[in-house]
mmCIF file of C-alpha atoms in Angstrom:
data_model
loop_
_atom_site.group_PDB
_atom_site.id
_atom_site.type_symbol
_atom_site.label_atom_id
_atom_site.label_comp_id
_atom_site.label_asym_id
_atom_site.label_seq_id
_atom_site.Cartn_x
_atom_site.Cartn_y
_atom_site.Cartn_z
ATOM 1 C CA MET A 407 -0.158 -0.119 -0.032
ATOM 2 C CA PRO A 408 1.143 3.774 -0.658
ATOM 3 C CA SER A 409 2.333 5.559 2.220
ATOM 4 C CA GLU A 410 1.141 8.790 2.938
ATOM 5 C CA THR A 411 4.610 9.841 1.628
ATOM 6 C CA THR A 412 4.252 8.248 -1.607
ATOM 7 C CA PRO A 413 1.038 9.259 -3.597
ATOM 8 C CA ASP A 414 -0.564 6.939 -5.566
ATOM 9 C CA PRO A 415 -0.469 7.990 -9.354
ATOM 10 C CA TYR A 416 -3.964 5.808 -9.669
ATOM 11 C CA ALA A 417 -5.780 7.788 -7.044
ATOM 12 C CA ASP A 418 -4.405 11.082 -6.223
ATOM 13 C CA PRO A 419 -4.549 13.996 -8.475
ATOM 14 C CA LEU A 420 -1.085 14.750 -9.665
ATOM 15 C CA VAL A 421 0.570 16.577 -12.056
ATOM 16 C CA PHE A 422 2.186 14.983 -15.019
ATOM 17 C CA GLY A 423 5.820 15.339 -13.516
ATOM 18 C CA GLN A 424 4.877 13.691 -10.196
ATOM 19 C CA ARG A 425 2.745 10.939 -12.158
ATOM 20 C CA LEU A 426 6.271 9.929 -14.481
ATOM 21 C CA GLN A 427 8.508 10.026 -11.090
ATOM 22 C CA ILE A 428 6.265 7.853 -8.921
ATOM 23 C CA LEU A 429 5.651 5.158 -12.207
ATOM 24 C CA ARG A 430 9.644 5.434 -12.808
ATOM 25 C CA THR A 431 10.664 4.651 -9.585
ATOM 26 C CA ARG A 432 8.166 1.805 -9.478
ATOM 27 C CA ARG A 433 9.722 0.205 -12.190
ATOM 28 C CA GLY A 434 12.869 0.388 -10.937
ATOM 29 C CA LEU A 435 14.549 2.904 -13.580
ATOM 30 C CA THR A 436 17.092 5.836 -13.030
ATOM 31 C CA ARG A 437 16.007 9.053 -14.655
ATOM 32 C CA GLU A 438 19.440 8.037 -17.086
ATOM 33 C CA GLN A 439 17.980 4.956 -18.112
ATOM 34 C CA LEU A 440 14.648 5.942 -18.690
ATOM 35 C CA GLY A 441 15.547 9.011 -20.594
ATOM 36 C CA GLY A 442 18.166 6.856 -22.597
ATOM 37 C CA LEU A 443 15.117 4.485 -23.702
ATOM 38 C CA ALA A 444 13.044 7.936 -24.564
ATOM 39 C CA GLY A 445 15.619 8.887 -26.471
ATOM 40 C CA ARG A 446 15.960 11.985 -24.344
ATOM 41 C CA SER A 447 18.703 12.851 -21.512
ATOM 42 C CA GLY A 448 18.472 11.864 -17.668
ATOM 43 C CA SER A 449 18.320 15.738 -16.936
ATOM 44 C CA TRP A 450 15.065 15.763 -19.499
ATOM 45 C CA VAL A 451 13.327 13.432 -17.235
ATOM 46 C CA LYS A 452 14.137 15.368 -14.009
ATOM 47 C CA ALA A 453 12.956 18.834 -15.659
ATOM 48 C CA VAL A 454 9.758 17.308 -16.861
ATOM 49 C CA GLU A 455 9.566 15.419 -13.342
ATOM 50 C CA THR A 456 10.077 18.536 -11.536
ATOM 51 C CA ASP A 457 7.727 20.744 -13.569
ATOM 52 C CA ARG A 458 10.360 22.945 -15.231
ATOM 53 C CA LEU A 459 8.901 21.643 -18.508
ATOM 54 C CA LYS A 460 5.950 21.513 -19.871
ATOM 55 C CA THR A 461 3.785 18.058 -20.426
ATOM 56 C CA PRO A 462 5.457 16.638 -23.388
ATOM 57 C CA ARG A 463 4.076 15.759 -26.680
ATOM 58 C CA LEU A 464 1.583 13.188 -27.458
ATOM 59 C CA GLU A 465 4.179 10.666 -29.259
ATOM 60 C CA VAL A 466 6.533 11.691 -26.347
ATOM 61 C CA ILE A 467 4.430 10.419 -23.675
ATOM 62 C CA LEU A 468 3.026 7.179 -25.674
ATOM 63 C CA ARG A 469 6.662 6.186 -25.596
ATOM 64 C CA LEU A 470 7.046 6.916 -22.146
ATOM 65 C CA ALA A 471 3.644 4.708 -21.693
ATOM 66 C CA GLU A 472 5.413 1.870 -23.282
ATOM 67 C CA ILE A 473 8.557 1.798 -21.289
ATOM 68 C CA LEU A 474 7.046 1.952 -18.318
ATOM 69 C CA ARG A 475 4.184 -0.598 -19.623
ATOM 70 C CA VAL A 476 1.299 1.633 -17.673
ATOM 71 C CA ARG A 477 -1.599 -0.431 -17.422
ATOM 72 C CA ASP A 478 -3.517 2.519 -18.870
ATOM 73 C CA LEU A 479 -2.855 6.023 -20.379
ATOM 74 C CA SER A 480 -4.810 7.836 -17.656
ATOM 75 C CA ASP A 481 -2.590 6.259 -15.066
ATOM 76 C CA LEU A 482 0.479 8.656 -16.589
ATOM 77 C CA THR A 483 -1.455 11.574 -17.983
ATOM 78 C CA GLY A 484 -4.128 11.707 -14.740
ATOM 79 C CA ASN A 485 -6.956 12.459 -17.896
ATOM 80 C CA GLN A 486 -9.957 10.269 -16.636
ATOM 81 C CA SER A 487 -11.332 11.027 -19.984
ATOM 82 C CA VAL A 488 -8.772 9.211 -21.993
ATOM 83 C CA HIS A 489 -8.783 5.438 -21.047
ATOM 84 C CA VAL A 490 -6.329 3.393 -23.339
ATOM 85 C CA SER A 491 -5.434 -0.170 -22.446
ATOM 86 C CA PHE A 492 -1.911 -0.483 -23.223
ATOM 87 C CA PHE A 493 -0.333 -3.913 -21.532
ATOM 88 C CA THR A 494 -3.577 -5.277 -20.683
ATOM 89 C CA GLY A 495 -6.837 -5.851 -22.565
ATOM 90 C CA PRO A 496 -10.362 -5.135 -21.105
ATOM 91 C CA GLY A 497 -11.165 -8.627 -19.926
ATOM 92 C CA HIS A 498 -11.890 -11.405 -22.627
ATOM 93 C CA PRO A 499 -15.397 -12.679 -22.075
ATOM 94 C CA ARG A 500 -14.222 -16.031 -21.053
ATOM 95 C CA LEU A 501 -11.753 -14.829 -18.661
ATOM 96 C CA ALA A 502 -14.559 -15.774 -15.748
ATOM 97 C CA GLU A 503 -14.569 -19.159 -16.804
ATOM 98 C CA VAL A 504 -10.961 -19.896 -17.124
ATOM 99 C CA LYS A 505 -10.166 -18.315 -13.419
ATOM 100 C CA ALA A 506 -12.741 -20.081 -11.868
ATOM 101 C CA ALA A 507 -11.075 -23.358 -13.172
ATOM 102 C CA VAL A 508 -7.647 -22.469 -12.366
ATOM 103 C CA GLU A 509 -8.843 -21.075 -8.719
ATOM 104 C CA ALA A 510 -11.035 -24.103 -8.066
ATOM 105 C CA PHE A 511 -9.623 -26.746 -4.934
ATOM 106 C CA PRO A 512 -9.233 -29.831 -7.052
ATOM 107 C CA LEU A 513 -11.168 -31.987 -4.938
ATOM 108 C CA ASP A 514 -13.884 -33.122 -6.899
ATOM 109 C CA ALA A 515 -14.141 -36.806 -6.160
ATOM 110 C CA GLY A 516 -17.202 -37.618 -8.969
ATOM 111 C CA ARG A 517 -14.628 -36.375 -11.594
ATOM 112 C CA GLN A 518 -14.016 -38.903 -13.849
ATOM 113 C CA ALA A 519 -10.262 -38.808 -15.122
ATOM 114 C CA PRO A 520 -9.859 -39.041 -18.780
ATOM 115 C CA PRO A 521 -7.361 -41.710 -20.286
ATOM 116 C CA ILE A 522 -3.853 -39.930 -20.273
ATOM 117 C CA ALA A 523 -3.800 -40.456 -24.604
ATOM 118 C CA HIS A 524 -7.286 -38.662 -24.669
ATOM 119 C CA LEU A 525 -6.049 -35.557 -22.554
ATOM 120 C CA ARG A 526 -2.994 -35.501 -24.791
ATOM 121 C CA ALA A 527 -5.104 -35.511 -28.334
ATOM 122 C CA ARG A 528 -7.451 -32.745 -26.753
ATOM 123 C CA LEU A 529 -4.135 -31.240 -25.831
ATOM 124 C CA ASP A 530 -2.884 -30.960 -29.186
ATOM 125 C CA ARG A 531 -5.935 -29.930 -30.886
ATOM 126 C CA ALA A 532 -5.818 -26.898 -28.432
ATOM 127 C CA TRP A 533 -2.404 -26.090 -29.400
ATOM 128 C CA ALA A 534 -3.624 -26.115 -33.243
ATOM 129 C CA ALA A 535 -6.535 -24.110 -32.541
ATOM 130 C CA ARG A 536 -4.397 -21.766 -30.877
ATOM 131 C CA HIS A 537 -2.226 -21.263 -33.791
ATOM 132 C CA SER A 538 -4.643 -21.307 -36.629
ATOM 133 C CA ALA A 539 -7.404 -19.257 -34.945
ATOM 134 C CA PRO A 540 -7.620 -15.671 -36.162
ATOM 135 C CA ASN A 541 -9.625 -15.513 -32.799
ATOM 136 C CA HIS A 542 -7.085 -17.624 -30.933
ATOM 137 C CA ARG A 543 -8.164 -16.078 -27.373
ATOM 138 C CA GLU A 544 -11.675 -17.190 -27.662
ATOM 139 C CA ALA A 545 -10.747 -20.635 -29.477
ATOM 140 C CA ILE A 546 -8.149 -21.782 -26.521
ATOM 141 C CA GLY A 547 -10.896 -20.026 -23.659
ATOM 142 C CA ALA A 548 -13.610 -22.115 -24.705
ATOM 143 C CA LEU A 549 -11.424 -25.364 -24.355
ATOM 144 C CA LEU A 550 -9.356 -24.572 -20.959
ATOM 145 C CA PRO A 551 -11.707 -24.990 -18.503
ATOM 146 C CA ASP A 552 -12.237 -28.747 -18.993
ATOM 147 C CA LEU A 553 -8.376 -29.202 -20.036
ATOM 148 C CA ILE A 554 -8.064 -27.630 -16.656
ATOM 149 C CA ARG A 555 -10.178 -29.424 -14.761
ATOM 150 C CA ASP A 556 -9.219 -32.957 -16.893
ATOM 151 C CA GLY A 557 -5.873 -32.301 -16.146
ATOM 152 C CA GLN A 558 -5.984 -31.907 -12.463
ATOM 153 C CA ALA A 559 -8.109 -35.234 -12.612
ATOM 154 C CA VAL A 560 -5.600 -37.232 -14.557
ATOM 155 C CA VAL A 561 -3.063 -36.300 -11.704
ATOM 156 C CA ARG A 562 -5.513 -37.041 -8.844
ATOM 157 C CA ARG A 563 -6.202 -40.671 -10.395
ATOM 158 C CA ALA A 564 -2.440 -41.808 -11.397
ATOM 159 C CA GLU A 565 -1.899 -45.044 -9.783
ATOM 160 C CA THR A 566 1.706 -45.236 -10.594
ATOM 161 C CA ALA A 567 4.887 -42.861 -10.471
ATOM 162 C CA ALA A 568 5.231 -43.087 -14.015
ATOM 163 C CA ASP A 569 1.683 -42.437 -14.936
ATOM 164 C CA ARG A 570 1.732 -39.250 -12.059
ATOM 165 C CA ARG A 571 4.868 -37.804 -14.161
ATOM 166 C CA ARG A 572 3.139 -38.070 -17.376
ATOM 167 C CA ALA A 573 0.156 -36.529 -15.900
ATOM 168 C CA HIS A 574 2.415 -34.060 -14.466
ATOM 169 C CA SER A 575 3.689 -33.306 -17.631
ATOM 170 C CA LEU A 576 0.230 -33.406 -19.283
ATOM 171 C CA LEU A 577 -0.847 -30.653 -16.699
ATOM 172 C CA ALA A 578 2.021 -28.712 -17.074
ATOM 173 C CA GLU A 579 1.288 -28.165 -20.816
ATOM 174 C CA VAL A 580 -2.391 -27.043 -19.803
ATOM 175 C CA TYR A 581 -0.935 -24.250 -17.393
ATOM 176 C CA SER A 582 1.271 -22.996 -20.254
ATOM 177 C CA LEU A 583 -1.553 -23.186 -22.892
ATOM 178 C CA SER A 584 -3.585 -21.121 -20.344
ATOM 179 C CA GLN A 585 -0.753 -18.505 -19.900
ATOM 180 C CA PHE A 586 -1.048 -17.587 -23.389
ATOM 181 C CA PHE A 587 -4.965 -16.572 -22.520
ATOM 182 C CA VAL A 588 -4.216 -15.252 -19.311
ATOM 183 C CA ALA A 589 -1.399 -12.710 -20.374
ATOM 184 C CA TYR A 590 -2.486 -9.257 -20.600
ATOM 185 C CA GLN A 591 -5.613 -9.778 -19.429
ATOM 186 C CA PRO A 592 -6.488 -7.726 -16.434
ATOM 187 C CA ASP A 593 -5.779 -10.014 -13.380
ATOM 188 C CA THR A 594 -2.223 -10.107 -12.758
ATOM 189 C CA ALA A 595 -2.699 -12.258 -9.726
ATOM 190 C CA LEU A 596 -3.851 -15.384 -11.839
ATOM 191 C CA LEU A 597 -1.331 -15.011 -14.452
ATOM 192 C CA TRP A 598 1.241 -15.557 -11.867
ATOM 193 C CA ARG A 599 -0.794 -18.574 -10.156
ATOM 194 C CA VAL A 600 -0.865 -20.011 -13.578
ATOM 195 C CA VAL A 601 2.887 -19.359 -14.027
ATOM 196 C CA GLU A 602 3.663 -21.160 -10.352
ATOM 197 C CA ARG A 603 1.249 -24.087 -11.016
ATOM 198 C CA ALA A 604 2.684 -24.695 -14.403
ATOM 199 C CA LEU A 605 6.525 -24.765 -13.147
ATOM 200 C CA ILE A 606 5.541 -27.025 -10.126
ATOM 201 C CA ALA A 607 3.980 -29.539 -12.392
ATOM 202 C CA ALA A 608 6.718 -29.093 -14.476
ATOM 203 C CA GLN A 609 9.046 -30.341 -11.858
ATOM 204 C CA GLU A 610 7.006 -33.230 -10.409
ATOM 205 C CA SER A 611 6.871 -34.533 -14.055
ATOM 206 C CA GLU A 612 10.914 -34.501 -14.339
ATOM 207 C CA GLU A 613 10.193 -34.611 -17.679
ATOM 208 C CA ALA A 614 12.859 -32.163 -19.840
ATOM 209 C CA HIS A 615 10.845 -30.665 -22.181
ATOM 210 C CA ALA A 616 7.650 -29.788 -19.890
ATOM 211 C CA ILE A 617 10.429 -28.211 -17.938
ATOM 212 C CA GLY A 618 11.658 -25.934 -20.783
ATOM 213 C CA VAL A 619 8.282 -24.898 -21.803
ATOM 214 C CA ALA A 620 7.219 -23.611 -17.917
ATOM 215 C CA ALA A 621 10.716 -21.761 -17.660
ATOM 216 C CA TRP A 622 10.097 -20.122 -21.052
ATOM 217 C CA LEU A 623 6.694 -18.549 -20.497
ATOM 218 C CA ALA A 624 7.844 -17.975 -16.551
ATOM 219 C CA GLY A 625 10.814 -16.034 -18.200
ATOM 220 C CA GLN A 626 8.590 -13.852 -20.469
ATOM 221 C CA ALA A 627 5.984 -13.425 -17.041
ATOM 222 C CA TYR A 628 9.014 -11.669 -15.736
ATOM 223 C CA ARG A 629 10.480 -9.786 -18.459
ATOM 224 C CA ASP A 630 6.885 -8.245 -19.590
ATOM 225 C CA SER A 631 6.552 -7.168 -15.657
ATOM 226 C CA GLY A 632 9.252 -4.434 -16.177
ATOM 227 C CA THR A 633 12.874 -3.404 -15.908
ATOM 228 C CA SER A 634 12.939 -4.434 -12.197
ATOM 229 C CA HIS A 635 12.415 -7.794 -12.937
ATOM 230 C CA PHE A 636 14.749 -8.612 -15.764
ATOM 231 C CA ASP A 637 17.038 -10.519 -13.325
ATOM 232 C CA ALA A 638 14.327 -13.274 -12.457
ATOM 233 C CA ALA A 639 13.876 -13.518 -15.957
ATOM 234 C CA ASP A 640 17.645 -14.345 -16.624
ATOM 235 C CA GLU A 641 17.785 -16.652 -13.611
ATOM 236 C CA VAL A 642 14.676 -18.747 -14.647
ATOM 237 C CA ASN A 643 16.274 -18.940 -18.091
ATOM 238 C CA LEU A 644 19.890 -19.542 -17.475
ATOM 239 C CA ARG A 645 19.364 -22.145 -14.725
ATOM 240 C CA THR A 646 16.706 -24.075 -17.100
ATOM 241 C CA LEU A 647 19.582 -23.737 -19.803
ATOM 242 C CA ALA A 648 22.268 -25.373 -17.564
ATOM 243 C CA HIS A 649 19.505 -28.113 -16.777
ATOM 244 C CA LEU A 650 19.202 -28.906 -20.332
ATOM 245 C CA GLU A 651 22.380 -28.864 -21.753
ATOM 246 C CA PRO A 652 23.632 -31.869 -20.488
ATOM 247 C CA LEU A 653 20.731 -33.729 -22.710
ATOM 248 C CA LEU A 654 21.528 -31.893 -26.174
ATOM 249 C CA PRO A 655 23.926 -34.685 -27.676
ATOM 250 C CA ASP A 656 21.124 -36.940 -27.613
ATOM 251 C CA ALA A 657 17.941 -34.266 -27.208
ATOM 252 C CA SER A 658 14.719 -35.291 -29.215
ATOM 253 C CA ASP A 659 13.522 -32.337 -31.642
ATOM 254 C CA ASP A 660 11.146 -31.069 -28.851
ATOM 255 C CA VAL A 661 13.690 -30.683 -26.358
ATOM 256 C CA LEU A 662 16.051 -29.133 -28.596
ATOM 257 C CA ALA A 663 13.788 -27.118 -29.706
ATOM 258 C CA ILE A 664 12.938 -25.761 -26.080
ATOM 259 C CA THR A 665 16.439 -25.270 -25.543
ATOM 260 C CA GLY A 666 16.736 -22.808 -28.542
ATOM 261 C CA ALA A 667 13.757 -20.745 -27.549
ATOM 262 C CA LEU A 668 15.001 -20.163 -24.262
ATOM 263 C CA THR A 669 18.413 -19.221 -25.488
ATOM 264 C CA PHE A 670 16.644 -16.557 -28.088
ATOM 265 C CA GLU A 671 14.800 -15.747 -25.145
ATOM 266 C CA ALA A 672 18.116 -14.502 -22.736
ATOM 267 C CA GLY A 673 19.026 -12.384 -26.030
ATOM 268 C CA TYR A 674 15.516 -10.821 -25.723
ATOM 269 C CA THR A 675 16.217 -9.894 -22.237
ATOM 270 C CA ALA A 676 19.735 -8.919 -22.926
ATOM 271 C CA ALA A 677 18.211 -6.631 -25.856
ATOM 272 C CA ARG A 678 15.643 -4.927 -23.507
ATOM 273 C CA ARG A 679 18.623 -3.788 -21.152
ATOM 274 C CA GLY A 680 20.422 -2.476 -24.324
ATOM 275 C CA GLU A 681 23.286 -5.168 -24.138
ATOM 276 C CA THR A 682 23.888 -5.444 -27.580
ATOM 277 C CA GLY A 683 26.603 -7.656 -27.863
ATOM 278 C CA THR A 684 25.142 -10.060 -25.479
ATOM 279 C CA ALA A 685 21.856 -10.023 -27.205
ATOM 280 C CA TRP A 686 23.460 -10.909 -30.749
ATOM 281 C CA ARG A 687 25.451 -13.273 -29.335
ATOM 282 C CA TYR A 688 22.214 -15.350 -27.637
ATOM 283 C CA TRP A 689 20.637 -14.594 -31.102
ATOM 284 C CA GLU A 690 23.522 -16.420 -32.714
ATOM 285 C CA GLN A 691 23.620 -19.506 -30.603
ATOM 286 C CA ALA A 692 19.799 -19.750 -30.785
ATOM 287 C CA ARG A 693 20.408 -19.935 -34.774
ATOM 288 C CA ASP A 694 22.992 -22.506 -34.703
ATOM 289 C CA MET A 695 20.275 -24.784 -32.649
ATOM 290 C CA ALA A 696 17.679 -23.746 -35.171
ATOM 291 C CA ALA A 697 19.746 -25.182 -37.777
ATOM 292 C CA ARG A 698 19.895 -28.568 -36.421
ATOM 293 C CA LEU A 699 16.340 -29.057 -36.652
ATOM 294 C CA PRO A 700 14.328 -30.479 -39.628
ATOM 295 C CA ALA A 701 13.836 -27.799 -42.318
ATOM 296 C CA GLY A 702 9.928 -28.249 -41.665
ATOM 297 C CA TYR A 703 9.650 -28.286 -37.826
ATOM 298 C CA TYR A 704 7.871 -25.960 -35.903
ATOM 299 C CA HIS A 705 8.101 -26.305 -32.094
ATOM 300 C CA PRO A 706 4.396 -26.869 -31.120
ATOM 301 C CA VAL A 707 4.251 -24.403 -28.076
ATOM 302 C CA THR A 708 6.911 -21.689 -28.992
ATOM 303 C CA SER A 709 7.049 -21.865 -33.080
ATOM 304 C CA PHE A 710 10.838 -22.314 -32.606
ATOM 305 C CA SER A 711 12.349 -23.208 -35.836
ATOM 306 C CA ARG A 712 14.698 -22.133 -38.497
ATOM 307 C CA ALA A 713 12.045 -20.185 -40.389
ATOM 308 C CA ILE A 714 11.437 -18.062 -37.102
ATOM 309 C CA MET A 715 15.271 -16.728 -36.672
ATOM 310 C CA GLY A 716 14.548 -13.903 -38.981
ATOM 311 C CA ALA A 717 11.638 -12.791 -37.093
ATOM 312 C CA HIS A 718 13.441 -13.181 -34.062
ATOM 313 C CA ALA A 719 16.433 -10.771 -35.292
ATOM 314 C CA VAL A 720 13.791 -8.199 -36.034
ATOM 315 C CA THR A 721 12.667 -8.572 -32.289
ATOM 316 C CA VAL A 722 16.337 -8.105 -31.266
ATOM 317 C CA ALA A 723 16.812 -5.372 -33.218
ATOM 318 C CA VAL A 724 13.728 -3.426 -32.439
ATOM 319 C CA GLU A 725 14.530 -4.018 -28.695
ATOM 320 C CA LEU A 726 18.014 -2.546 -29.387
ATOM 321 C CA ARG A 727 16.371 0.597 -30.941
ATOM 322 C CA GLN A 728 18.235 0.180 -33.935
ATOM 323 C CA GLY A 729 15.741 1.330 -36.962
ATOM 324 C CA GLY A 730 17.452 0.248 -39.727
ATOM 325 C CA GLU A 731 18.893 -2.833 -38.700
ATOM 326 C CA SER A 732 15.438 -3.904 -38.033
ATOM 327 C CA VAL A 733 14.152 -2.928 -41.608
ATOM 328 C CA ARG A 734 17.352 -4.819 -43.039
ATOM 329 C CA GLN A 735 16.432 -7.965 -40.835
ATOM 330 C CA ALA A 736 12.595 -7.582 -41.542
ATOM 331 C CA ALA A 737 13.224 -7.510 -45.607
ATOM 332 C CA ALA A 738 15.300 -10.720 -44.828
ATOM 333 C CA ALA A 739 12.821 -12.396 -42.627
ATOM 334 C CA ASP A 740 9.551 -11.174 -45.200
ATOM 335 C CA ALA A 741 9.858 -14.241 -47.427
ATOM 336 C CA VAL A 742 9.282 -16.781 -44.740
ATOM 337 C CA VAL A 743 5.662 -17.395 -43.748
ATOM 338 C CA ILE A 744 5.134 -18.297 -40.430
ATOM 339 C CA PRO A 745 2.505 -21.012 -39.530
ATOM 340 C CA SER A 746 1.252 -19.578 -36.222
ATOM 341 C CA ARG A 747 -1.325 -16.953 -36.782
ATOM 342 C CA PRO A 748 -0.719 -14.942 -33.354
ATOM 343 C CA ARG A 749 3.367 -15.306 -34.328
ATOM 344 C CA ARG A 750 2.689 -13.957 -37.440
ATOM 345 C CA ALA A 751 0.541 -11.374 -36.403
ATOM 346 C CA ARG A 752 3.415 -10.813 -33.431
ATOM 347 C CA HIS A 753 6.204 -10.776 -35.916
ATOM 348 C CA ARG A 754 4.445 -8.349 -38.130
ATOM 349 C CA ILE A 755 3.695 -5.895 -35.175
ATOM 350 C CA GLU A 756 7.473 -6.200 -34.262
ATOM 351 C CA GLU A 757 8.506 -4.988 -37.937
ATOM 352 C CA ALA A 758 5.985 -2.154 -37.876
ATOM 353 C CA ARG A 759 7.812 -0.936 -34.864
ATOM 354 C CA GLY A 760 11.108 -1.506 -36.809
ATOM 355 C CA TYR A 761 9.289 0.923 -39.564
ATOM 356 C CA HIS A 762 8.323 3.423 -37.077
ATOM 357 C CA LEU A 763 11.823 3.265 -35.720
ATOM 358 C CA ASP A 764 13.397 4.056 -39.210
ATOM 359 C CA GLY A 765 10.717 6.793 -39.898
ATOM 360 C CA GLN A 766 8.702 5.149 -41.924
ATOM 361 C CA PRO A 767 5.066 5.618 -40.439
ATOM 362 C CA ASP A 768 3.091 4.504 -43.539
ATOM 363 C CA VAL A 769 4.770 1.354 -43.997
ATOM 364 C CA ALA A 770 4.316 0.659 -40.082
ATOM 365 C CA LEU A 771 0.692 1.351 -40.494
ATOM 366 C CA ALA A 772 0.226 -0.946 -43.429
ATOM 367 C CA THR A 773 2.497 -3.636 -41.662
ATOM 368 C CA LEU A 774 0.116 -3.590 -38.510
ATOM 369 C CA ALA A 775 -3.066 -3.684 -40.871
ATOM 370 C CA GLN A 776 -1.439 -7.223 -42.163
ATOM 371 C CA ALA A 777 -0.749 -8.148 -38.195
ATOM 372 C CA HIS A 778 -4.612 -7.565 -37.839
ATOM 373 C CA GLU A 779 -5.653 -9.496 -40.932
ATOM 374 C CA ALA A 780 -3.736 -12.456 -39.076
ATOM 375 C CA ALA A 781 -5.191 -12.147 -35.508
ATOM 376 C CA PRO A 782 -7.003 -9.387 -34.226
ATOM 377 C CA GLU A 783 -6.940 -10.710 -31.214
ATOM 378 C CA THR A 784 -3.083 -10.247 -31.268
ATOM 379 C CA ILE A 785 -2.541 -6.570 -31.858
ATOM 380 C CA ARG A 786 -5.805 -5.588 -29.704
ATOM 381 C CA TYR A 787 -3.711 -6.590 -26.861
ATOM 382 C CA ASN A 788 -0.180 -5.522 -27.757
ATOM 383 C CA GLY A 789 0.892 -2.042 -26.320
ATOM 384 C CA TYR A 790 3.352 -1.540 -29.085
ATOM 385 C CA ALA A 791 0.610 -1.840 -31.689
ATOM 386 C CA LYS A 792 -1.558 0.725 -30.125
ATOM 387 C CA ARG A 793 0.953 3.467 -29.390
ATOM 388 C CA ILE A 794 1.973 3.558 -33.055
ATOM 389 C CA VAL A 795 -1.455 3.680 -33.895
ATOM 390 C CA LEU A 796 -2.343 6.322 -31.581
ATOM 391 C CA GLU A 797 0.470 8.605 -32.380
ATOM 392 C CA GLU A 798 -0.327 8.140 -36.111
ATOM 393 C CA ALA A 799 -3.690 9.351 -35.760
ATOM 394 C CA GLU A 800 -2.185 12.278 -33.871
ATOM 395 C CA GLY A 801 -0.139 13.177 -36.432
ATOM 396 C CA LYS A 802 0.324 15.914 -39.328
ATOM 397 C CA SER A 803 -0.532 13.954 -42.216
ATOM 398 C CA PRO A 804 -4.059 13.980 -43.139
ATOM 399 C CA ALA A 805 -4.021 10.960 -45.437
ATOM 400 C CA ARG A 806 -2.261 8.981 -42.359
ATOM 401 C CA ARG A 807 -4.400 10.127 -39.664
ATOM 402 C CA ARG A 808 -7.429 8.735 -41.749
ATOM 403 C CA ARG A 809 -5.725 5.167 -42.000
ATOM 404 C CA ALA A 810 -4.671 5.475 -38.578
ATOM 405 C CA SER A 811 -7.942 6.098 -36.994
ATOM 406 C CA ALA A 812 -9.248 3.489 -39.007
ATOM 407 C CA LEU A 813 -7.282 0.975 -37.665
ATOM 408 C CA ALA A 814 -7.807 2.315 -34.125
ATOM 409 C CA VAL A 815 -11.481 1.730 -34.412
ATOM 410 C CA LYS A 816 -10.630 -1.710 -35.476
ATOM 411 C CA LEU A 817 -8.845 -2.220 -32.403
ATOM 412 C CA GLY A 818 -11.348 -0.165 -30.027
ATOM 413 C CA LEU A 819 -9.049 2.246 -29.214
ATOM 414 C CA LEU A 820 -11.202 5.111 -30.896
ATOM 415 C CA ALA A 821 -15.081 5.023 -31.220
ATOM 416 C CA ALA A 822 -16.776 4.072 -34.728
#
């Protein structure tokens, strides 16, 4: 709870600079760090925070909101008439059903446990739906409640130690699928409950692939929580990599792929820190692992593959704020088709960020339109995409404003 000497930016009528200082401090950023990420100096941040400079222009406010990962633009501006959720969405209609299944105490003695093979087949179909449906949250949200309850029942009904380990492996994967639904929903506590349950079930399974998947998602949750959690993201990634490394000489494709995905995630976090050499070194290591996989292979959870490395290169360049390199990598990756619709949409968003950094707003908007076509539910919950759309909707070019505004309406940022 905030003390009397620490105002709450979500409740008190504070000026912009005060809100900026409180939110910056809560994210664990120094003025120099925030200024560097925003393309300004630490002294500029101090001047804004102490009200020696007036409130910045909209594009700067949007950039600060992105860096601070504010839950709503009004949290930073104080203008309660402008509500734009950035890194959380409005709450999916199926969120309550999924939450009820996660939070129920699993002691339903009357529930029959399906055969493990049956649950495995249903889970495979759920992953396929997640990758193929444009409304992927709706698709998996409809399946998750029963998958969660049946996954818990399979663990309870396991009769041998081997069966129990297999059941825990499946339950860990169910919780991992759940994280894809719960991420960016307005319920942080539920997200962390799912993360922790996936990690616990994976450890109980003693199965390398399940452990790797749960750690991959936990690392993302930590990293997306802000700069003060980057160390925790590194800890879970690097410890899991150390656990998997001895298995690699004889590893299956799935274990090799999740190791490659974790390696890239370490590079992703390094890029968020601004550590250029480390970020690209991890990307190169992940690329070498991808080269060991069959040409047509795609990891069923992470999409890790030979083909995804071009998209990963765009992400590294964007996070390092390398506009020209982002565009170059986007051009190199553009010929590759990513089978997963949400992952393809995510790649288009990363490309759009690169074009925007490179001063090509028209191309950025066109690329965001492609992302919306691939998977509307991906772009609707993406703060980076929202920032670009809102910034261009207030820009100087009338034609660009019209295109951005039309996309903003599709994303629910502006009324039709």
